[in-house]
XYZ file of C-alpha atoms in Angstrom:
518
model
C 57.751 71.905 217.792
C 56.403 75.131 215.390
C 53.722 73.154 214.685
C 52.084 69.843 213.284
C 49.087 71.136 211.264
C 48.314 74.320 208.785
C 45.525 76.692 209.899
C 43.652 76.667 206.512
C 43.901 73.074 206.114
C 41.773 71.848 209.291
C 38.637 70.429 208.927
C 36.150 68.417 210.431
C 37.965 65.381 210.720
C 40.364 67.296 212.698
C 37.676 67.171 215.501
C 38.721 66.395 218.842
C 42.259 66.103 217.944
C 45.007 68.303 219.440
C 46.959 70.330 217.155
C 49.872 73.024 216.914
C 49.750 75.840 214.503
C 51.914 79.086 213.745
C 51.229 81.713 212.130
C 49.864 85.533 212.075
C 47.253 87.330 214.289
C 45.214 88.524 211.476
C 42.199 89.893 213.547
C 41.148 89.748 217.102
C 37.721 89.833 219.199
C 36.608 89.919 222.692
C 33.664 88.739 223.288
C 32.259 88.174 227.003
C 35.859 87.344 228.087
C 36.371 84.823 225.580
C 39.125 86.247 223.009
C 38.609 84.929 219.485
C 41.495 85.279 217.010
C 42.019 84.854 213.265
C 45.249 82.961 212.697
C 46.613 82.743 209.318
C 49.236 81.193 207.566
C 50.232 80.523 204.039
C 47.424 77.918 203.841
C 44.563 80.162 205.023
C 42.811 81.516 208.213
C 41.124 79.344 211.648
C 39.614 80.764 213.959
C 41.075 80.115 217.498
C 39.334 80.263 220.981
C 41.056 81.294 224.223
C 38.408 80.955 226.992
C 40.161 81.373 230.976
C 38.184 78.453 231.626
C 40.526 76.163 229.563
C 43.844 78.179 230.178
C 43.931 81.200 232.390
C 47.235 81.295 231.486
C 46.962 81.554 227.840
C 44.200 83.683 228.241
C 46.084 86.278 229.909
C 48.823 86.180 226.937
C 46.220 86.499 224.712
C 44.810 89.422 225.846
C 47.721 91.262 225.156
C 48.344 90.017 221.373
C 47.298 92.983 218.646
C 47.184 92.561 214.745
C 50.426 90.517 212.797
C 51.909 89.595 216.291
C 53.588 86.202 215.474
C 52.781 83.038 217.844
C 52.393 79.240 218.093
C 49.675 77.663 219.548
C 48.328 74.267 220.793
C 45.075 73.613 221.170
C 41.934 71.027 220.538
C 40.178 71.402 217.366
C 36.189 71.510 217.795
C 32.687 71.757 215.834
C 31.640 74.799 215.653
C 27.601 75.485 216.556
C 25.365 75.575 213.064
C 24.874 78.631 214.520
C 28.292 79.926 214.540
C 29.872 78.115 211.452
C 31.507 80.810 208.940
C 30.379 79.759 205.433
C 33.154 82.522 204.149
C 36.353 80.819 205.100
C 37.254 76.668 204.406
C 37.821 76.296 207.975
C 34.521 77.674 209.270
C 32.799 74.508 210.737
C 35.497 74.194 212.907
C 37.536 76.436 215.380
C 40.940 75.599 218.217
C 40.124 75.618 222.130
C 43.495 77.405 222.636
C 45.802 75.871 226.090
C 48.983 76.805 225.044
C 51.057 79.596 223.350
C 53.900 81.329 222.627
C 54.610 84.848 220.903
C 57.464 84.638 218.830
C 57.270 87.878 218.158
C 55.374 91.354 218.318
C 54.809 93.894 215.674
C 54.249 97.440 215.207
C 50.742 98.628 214.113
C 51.094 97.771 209.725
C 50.705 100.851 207.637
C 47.957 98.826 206.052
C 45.457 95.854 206.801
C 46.671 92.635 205.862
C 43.678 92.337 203.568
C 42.825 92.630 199.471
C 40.958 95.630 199.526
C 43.234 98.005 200.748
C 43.662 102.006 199.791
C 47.494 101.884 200.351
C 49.411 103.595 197.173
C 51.858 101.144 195.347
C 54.939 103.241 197.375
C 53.658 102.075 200.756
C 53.238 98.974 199.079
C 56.459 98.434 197.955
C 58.422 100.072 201.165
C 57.129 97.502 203.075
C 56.613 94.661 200.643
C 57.138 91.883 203.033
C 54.059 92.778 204.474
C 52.485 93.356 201.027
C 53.322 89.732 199.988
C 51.428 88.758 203.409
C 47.627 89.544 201.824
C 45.697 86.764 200.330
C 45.804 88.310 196.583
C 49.389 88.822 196.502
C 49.952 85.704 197.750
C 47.698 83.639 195.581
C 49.218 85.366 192.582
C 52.965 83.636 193.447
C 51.201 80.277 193.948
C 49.460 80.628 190.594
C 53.339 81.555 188.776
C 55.133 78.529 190.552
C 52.047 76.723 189.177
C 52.399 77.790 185.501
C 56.082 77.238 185.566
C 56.042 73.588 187.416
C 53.113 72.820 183.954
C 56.079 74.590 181.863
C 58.544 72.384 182.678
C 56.378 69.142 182.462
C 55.200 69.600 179.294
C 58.881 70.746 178.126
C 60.081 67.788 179.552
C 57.739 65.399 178.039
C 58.500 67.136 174.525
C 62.310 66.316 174.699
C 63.571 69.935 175.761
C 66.739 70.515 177.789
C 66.409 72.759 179.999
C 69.990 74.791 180.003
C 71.146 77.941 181.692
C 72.865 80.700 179.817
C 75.346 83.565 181.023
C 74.131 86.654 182.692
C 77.198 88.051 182.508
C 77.512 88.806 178.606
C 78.405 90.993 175.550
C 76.096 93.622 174.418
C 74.455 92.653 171.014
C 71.806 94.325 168.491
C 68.344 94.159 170.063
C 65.565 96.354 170.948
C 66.224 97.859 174.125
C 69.155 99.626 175.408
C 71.494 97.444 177.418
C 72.338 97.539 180.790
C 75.881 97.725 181.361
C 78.301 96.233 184.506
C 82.295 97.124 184.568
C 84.782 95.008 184.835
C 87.041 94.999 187.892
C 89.364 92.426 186.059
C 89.244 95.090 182.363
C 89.262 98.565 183.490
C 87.367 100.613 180.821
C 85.462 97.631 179.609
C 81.615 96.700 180.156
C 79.606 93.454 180.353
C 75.733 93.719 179.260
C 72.885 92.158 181.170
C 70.963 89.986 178.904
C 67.787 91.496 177.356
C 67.599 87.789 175.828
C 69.564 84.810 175.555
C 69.345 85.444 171.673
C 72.570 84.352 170.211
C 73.489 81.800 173.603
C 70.101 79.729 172.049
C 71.303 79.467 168.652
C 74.451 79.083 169.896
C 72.832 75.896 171.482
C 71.460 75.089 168.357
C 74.248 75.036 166.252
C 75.954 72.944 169.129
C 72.943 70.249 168.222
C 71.201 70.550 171.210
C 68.303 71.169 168.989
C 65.689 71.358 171.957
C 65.931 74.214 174.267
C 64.389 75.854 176.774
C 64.759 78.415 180.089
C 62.804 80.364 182.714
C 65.447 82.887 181.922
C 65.678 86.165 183.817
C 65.762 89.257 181.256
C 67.296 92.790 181.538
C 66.239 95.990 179.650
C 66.814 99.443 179.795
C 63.712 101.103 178.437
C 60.891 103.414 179.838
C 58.824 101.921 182.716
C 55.340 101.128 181.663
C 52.568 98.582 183.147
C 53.327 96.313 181.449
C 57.099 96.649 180.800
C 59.912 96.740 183.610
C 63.351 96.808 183.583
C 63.604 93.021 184.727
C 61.822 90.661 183.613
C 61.289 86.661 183.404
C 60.253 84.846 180.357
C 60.014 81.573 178.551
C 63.056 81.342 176.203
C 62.599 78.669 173.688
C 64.607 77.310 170.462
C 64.212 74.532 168.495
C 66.299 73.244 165.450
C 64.924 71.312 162.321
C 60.935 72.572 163.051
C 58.680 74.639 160.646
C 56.699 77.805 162.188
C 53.368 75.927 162.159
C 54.542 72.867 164.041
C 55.830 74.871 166.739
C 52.899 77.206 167.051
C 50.736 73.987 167.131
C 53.144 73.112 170.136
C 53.116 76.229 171.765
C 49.172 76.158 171.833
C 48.807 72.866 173.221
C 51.410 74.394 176.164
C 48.804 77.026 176.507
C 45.495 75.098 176.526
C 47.251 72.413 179.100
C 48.629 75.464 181.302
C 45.004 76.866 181.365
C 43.473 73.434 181.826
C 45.921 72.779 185.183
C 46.083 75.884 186.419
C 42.921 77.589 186.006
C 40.618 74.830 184.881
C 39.636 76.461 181.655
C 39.167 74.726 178.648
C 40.390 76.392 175.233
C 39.273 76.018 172.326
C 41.916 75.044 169.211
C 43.129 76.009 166.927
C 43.474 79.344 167.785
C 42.492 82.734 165.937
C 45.108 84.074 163.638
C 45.437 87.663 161.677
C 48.331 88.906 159.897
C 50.053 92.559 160.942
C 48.622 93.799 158.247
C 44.893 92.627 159.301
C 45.696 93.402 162.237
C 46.438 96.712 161.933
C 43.737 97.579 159.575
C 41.018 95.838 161.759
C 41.932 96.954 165.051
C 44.561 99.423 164.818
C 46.827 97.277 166.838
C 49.669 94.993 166.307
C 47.948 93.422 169.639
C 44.132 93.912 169.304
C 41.406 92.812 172.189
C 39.489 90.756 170.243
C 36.954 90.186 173.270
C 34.787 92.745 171.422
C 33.953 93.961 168.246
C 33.875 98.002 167.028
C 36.625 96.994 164.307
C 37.789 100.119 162.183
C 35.878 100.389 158.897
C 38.123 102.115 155.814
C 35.441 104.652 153.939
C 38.585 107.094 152.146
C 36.784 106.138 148.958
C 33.185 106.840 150.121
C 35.261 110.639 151.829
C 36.920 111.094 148.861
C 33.944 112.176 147.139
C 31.869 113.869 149.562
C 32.796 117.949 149.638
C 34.312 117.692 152.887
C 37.733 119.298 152.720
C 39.808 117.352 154.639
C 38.824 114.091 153.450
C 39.475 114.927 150.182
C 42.930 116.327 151.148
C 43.851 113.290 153.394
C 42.805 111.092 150.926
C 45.173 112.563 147.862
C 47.776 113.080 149.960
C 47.741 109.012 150.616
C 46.573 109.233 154.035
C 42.955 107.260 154.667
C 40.135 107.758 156.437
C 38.330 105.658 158.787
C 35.627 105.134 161.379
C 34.392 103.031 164.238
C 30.739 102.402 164.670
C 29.757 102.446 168.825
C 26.292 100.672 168.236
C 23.270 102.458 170.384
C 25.227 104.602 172.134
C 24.316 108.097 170.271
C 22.088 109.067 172.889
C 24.577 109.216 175.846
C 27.024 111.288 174.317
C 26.525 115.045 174.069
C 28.081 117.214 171.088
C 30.841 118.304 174.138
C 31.506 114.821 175.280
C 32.138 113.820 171.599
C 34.377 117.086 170.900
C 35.886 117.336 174.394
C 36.243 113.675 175.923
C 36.530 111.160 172.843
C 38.889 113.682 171.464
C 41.204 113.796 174.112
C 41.595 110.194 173.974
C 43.032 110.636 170.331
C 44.925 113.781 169.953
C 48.057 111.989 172.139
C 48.379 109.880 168.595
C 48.855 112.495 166.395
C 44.953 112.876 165.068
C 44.478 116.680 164.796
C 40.706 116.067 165.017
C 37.797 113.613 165.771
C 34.854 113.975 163.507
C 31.537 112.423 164.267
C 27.994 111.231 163.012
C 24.469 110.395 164.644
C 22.704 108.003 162.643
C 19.022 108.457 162.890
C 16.032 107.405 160.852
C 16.072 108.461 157.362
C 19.955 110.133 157.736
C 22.854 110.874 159.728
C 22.817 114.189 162.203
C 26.343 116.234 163.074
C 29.000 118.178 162.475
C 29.807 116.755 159.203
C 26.416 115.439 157.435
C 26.078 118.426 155.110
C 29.080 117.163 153.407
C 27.435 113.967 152.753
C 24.832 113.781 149.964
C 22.137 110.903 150.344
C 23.483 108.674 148.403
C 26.949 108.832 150.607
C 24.942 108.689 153.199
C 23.401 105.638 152.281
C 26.650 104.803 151.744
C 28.471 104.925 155.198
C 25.322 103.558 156.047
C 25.937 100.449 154.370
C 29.296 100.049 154.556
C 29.415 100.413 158.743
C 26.459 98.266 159.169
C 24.684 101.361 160.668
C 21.332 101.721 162.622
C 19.272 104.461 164.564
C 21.486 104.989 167.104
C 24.855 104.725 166.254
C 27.683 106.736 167.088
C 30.379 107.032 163.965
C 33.682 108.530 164.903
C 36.044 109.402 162.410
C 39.766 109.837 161.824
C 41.908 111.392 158.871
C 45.137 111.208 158.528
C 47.762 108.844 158.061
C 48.396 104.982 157.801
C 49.516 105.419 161.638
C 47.671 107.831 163.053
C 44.768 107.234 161.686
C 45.482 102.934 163.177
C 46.795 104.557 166.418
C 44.142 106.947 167.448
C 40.953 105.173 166.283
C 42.957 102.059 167.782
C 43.122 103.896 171.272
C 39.467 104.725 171.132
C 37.901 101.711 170.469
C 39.557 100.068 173.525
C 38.208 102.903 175.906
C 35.004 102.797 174.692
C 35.167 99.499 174.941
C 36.017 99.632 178.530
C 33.438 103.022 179.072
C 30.883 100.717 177.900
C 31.294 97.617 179.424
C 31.389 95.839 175.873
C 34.117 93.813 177.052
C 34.026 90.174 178.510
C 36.496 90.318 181.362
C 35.985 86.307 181.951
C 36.784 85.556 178.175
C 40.620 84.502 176.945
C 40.975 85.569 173.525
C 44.068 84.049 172.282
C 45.345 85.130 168.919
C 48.586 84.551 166.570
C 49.875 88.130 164.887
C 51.937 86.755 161.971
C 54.317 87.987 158.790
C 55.214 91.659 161.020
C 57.652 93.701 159.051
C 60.943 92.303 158.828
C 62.776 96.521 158.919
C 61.696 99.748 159.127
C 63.121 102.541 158.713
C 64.963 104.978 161.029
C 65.389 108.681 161.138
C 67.089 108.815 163.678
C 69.855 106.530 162.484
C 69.044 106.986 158.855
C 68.744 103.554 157.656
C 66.865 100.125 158.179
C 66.791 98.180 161.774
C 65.414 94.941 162.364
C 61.750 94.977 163.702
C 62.427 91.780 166.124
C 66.168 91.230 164.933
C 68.775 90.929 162.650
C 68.872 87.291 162.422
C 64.867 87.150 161.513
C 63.723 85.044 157.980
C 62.105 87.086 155.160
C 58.794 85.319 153.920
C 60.434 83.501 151.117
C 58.229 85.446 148.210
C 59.631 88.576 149.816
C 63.397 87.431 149.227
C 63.259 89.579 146.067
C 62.383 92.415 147.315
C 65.137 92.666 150.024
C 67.605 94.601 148.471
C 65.048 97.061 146.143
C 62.477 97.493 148.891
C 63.070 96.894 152.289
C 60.313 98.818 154.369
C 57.563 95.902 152.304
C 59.299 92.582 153.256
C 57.540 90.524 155.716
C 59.316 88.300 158.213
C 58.622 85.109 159.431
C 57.784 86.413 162.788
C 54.733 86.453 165.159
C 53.323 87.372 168.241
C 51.108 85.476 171.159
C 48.603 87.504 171.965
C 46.119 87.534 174.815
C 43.106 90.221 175.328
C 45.123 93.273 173.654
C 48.602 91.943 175.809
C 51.352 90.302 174.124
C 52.169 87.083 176.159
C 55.485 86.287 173.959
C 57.084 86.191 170.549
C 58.965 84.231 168.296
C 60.510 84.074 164.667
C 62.084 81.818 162.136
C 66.090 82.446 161.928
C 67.726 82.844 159.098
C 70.252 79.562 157.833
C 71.286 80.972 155.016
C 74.962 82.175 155.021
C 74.966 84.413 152.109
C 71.136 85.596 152.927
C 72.349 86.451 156.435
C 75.109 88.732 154.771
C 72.828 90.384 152.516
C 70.256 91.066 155.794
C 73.359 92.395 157.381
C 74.223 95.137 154.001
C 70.649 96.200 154.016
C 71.387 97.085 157.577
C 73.978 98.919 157.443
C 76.475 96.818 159.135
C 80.168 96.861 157.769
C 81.337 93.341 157.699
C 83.616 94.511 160.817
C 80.325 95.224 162.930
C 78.121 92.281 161.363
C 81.109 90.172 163.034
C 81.638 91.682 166.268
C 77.696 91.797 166.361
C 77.350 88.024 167.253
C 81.638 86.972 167.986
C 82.230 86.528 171.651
């Protein structure tokens, strides 16, 4: 027998009974010729006693065990002193007066502690992940995911959703990402494409009246590696026929608050925050904002527009705006170079040729720029930022996207510089009516934003054909401290609006058919 009992599951009541565990050397210590070792499984850590006076014999093997050797033991589990209980661990009133054991195996000296605060780089990491997955964090981390998906599928289940699996194996269609392609033994010259969604297998599914659906269904696309992007993925895939946007956002935030109720025992508030990508954009410079903290950008290209400051003025005929960010009290720990050198760097990557800035002070504001200001402007900006003694005002001009992008970037690290933001808060937020096209250079025409089968906002229908680039779609985004946990749209039902989406893409009826035919 491996064993009867789990190391991190013994307690007091465990007392005097004899036990057999397995599991890990984690750390050893000899102490007046009584060898104490940590032994942990997946449950956790006990401390277990070989003394020669209860097995010479076991002593002796013990003596010779070093860090990750693997072993069973047998043993009687006792109180510990008060003196020598270990508040730290669950298991520290007790500890295992070792009489038996057997190494199952040895092990080489690990190219890092089996610990969480390690210095390894993420290539050691990975290289030897098995023993990676071994530390406490990385292992908590799978037993929180198989605990989100198990609440998944419960409440899925108790709303009426079948749960059905879709091909890998498939046909490339139109979506965001480049595909990743497979040949075919059985077609020489032709290609299957890795999913980077079950898009058109779900409505598929629909059509076929399933009209509840849902998958943990693996995803596959080729696009640049980021932190938060990698070339295979897992996500939620839901559909659901005969249901209007707001009923199924209700839904999916009652999935939320009960998977954050279950698995970390926080309650959410309802209903949750929403902003349009417009707002959104204009607020936070995001399509995604952190709203754990304030330091929202402030539009002042009317208040620029008539100071005498060149560039404003020029910016603002040229249709571009100008806008700031107020950093509240912090004027006095940034120097002119910090401003000019530091803050800038953060927003040149986005296009913003420059970073202009303002002290406000009693009576005025002090910089680079306040001679352009008269005092009524300056009372102003004053006004309009909800300025103090103090402040720090950063400005941007440019365009629509630079000006959101770079003053966007900057409020998040200075967010984070400053410590404004409330790493124990969740901040869940619905990003709605995102542009339904935009337009491509590249390819010189319109592409779907989330794709082609997306529904207009009905007021927008008429606009469709004569103005693409300022339709809005029936689309949104889950969003969750400045990360976007999902997304989701309304499809289009309508044959002859689907053709006309098609046309205003580009799409020859030839390719609009071979686009979704299997």
């Amino acid at each position: 027998m491996y064993r009867n009992a789990n190391c991190g599951e013994l307690t007091e009541t465990f007392a005097g009974k004899k036990v057999t565990l397995a599991g890990w050397v984690q750390k050893r210590r000899d102490l007046g010729g009584v060898i104490f070792i940590d032994l942990r499984d997946r449950s956790g850590i006990v401390q277990i006693v070989f003394n020669p006076q209860v097995s010479q014999e076991a002593w002796n093997k013990a003596d010779k065990l070093r860090s990750e050797y693997c072993v069973t033991v047998t043993g009687e589990v006792v109180k510990r002193d008060p003196e020598a209980v270990n508040e730290k661990i669950k298991t520290g009133t007790i500890e295992v007066m070792i009489n038996e054991i057997t190494l199952l195996n040895k092990s080489k000296t690990p190219p890092f502690p089996i610990e969480d605060d390690i210095e390894a780089s993420e290539d050691i990491r990975l290289n030897y992940r098995y023993l990676d997955l071994r530390r406490p964090e990385m292992l908590e981390t799978l037993k929180i995911r198989n605990k989100i998906t198990h609440t998944l599928r419960d409440f899925l289940d108790e709303n009426d959703f079948l749960d059905v699996e879709t091909p890998i194996l498939t046909k490339s269609t139109p979506e965001g990402a480049r595909d990743y392609l497979v040949p075919s033994r059985v077609h020489p010259g032709e290609f299957y494409a890795l999913p980077q969604s079950p898009q058109l297998f779900k409505q598929l599914l629909m059509a076929s009246g399933i009209e509840k659906y849902y998958q943990i269904a693996r995803c596959f696309r080729d696009e640049d590696l980021r932190a938060d992007r990698q070339p295979e993925f897992t996500q939620v895939d839901m559909e659901m026929s005969f249901f209007e946007v707001d009923k199924f956002q209700n839904m999916i935030e009652e999935m939320l608050v009960r998977v954050m109720k279950e698995v970390k025992g926080i309650d959410i508030p309802r209903p949750f925050k929403r902003l349009t990508y417009a707002e959104s954009i204009d607020l936070y410079g995001s399509d995604k904002p952190d709203t754990r903290f304030g330091m929202t950008l402030i539009d002042l290209t009317d208040i620029a527009a008539d100071s005498t400051l060149k560039v404003f003025k020029e910016v603002q005929e040229k249709g571009g705006l100008v806008k700031a960010i107020n950093a509240k009290g912090v004027a006095a720990q940034f120097s002119r170079k910090q401003v000019d050198e530091d803050l800038r760097a953060v927003v040149s990557p986005y296009g913003a040729k420059g970073l202009a800035w303002l002290k406000v002070e009693e009576g005025g504001m002090k910089g680079p720029i306040a001679k352009f200001f008269d005092e009524a402007l300056t009372a102003r900006i004053i006004e309009r930022t909800n300025a103090e003694p103090g402040d720090l005002l950063l400005f941007v001009a440019d365009k629509k996207k630079i000006v959101a992008d770079s003053l966007g970037a900057l409020r998040l690290h200075l967010g984070k510089l400053l410590g404004l933001i409330d790493e124990s808060a969740y901040n869940f937020l619905w990003v709605t009516h995102f542009p339904l096209l935009s337009y491509s250079e590249e390819e010189h025409r319109y592409v779907a934003e989330h794709h082609p089968f997306t529904m207009p906002v009905l007021e927008d229908l008429d606009k469709i054909e004569s103005d693409p680039g300022s339709v809005r779609a029936q689309s949104f985004d889950m969003v969750l401290n400045g990360y976007e946990l999902g997304s989701g749209s309304q499809r289009i039902s309508d044959h002859d609006l689907q053709e006309k989406m098609f046309k205003v893409l580009g799409f020859t009826k030839e390719r609009a058919e071979n686009s979704s035919a299997f």
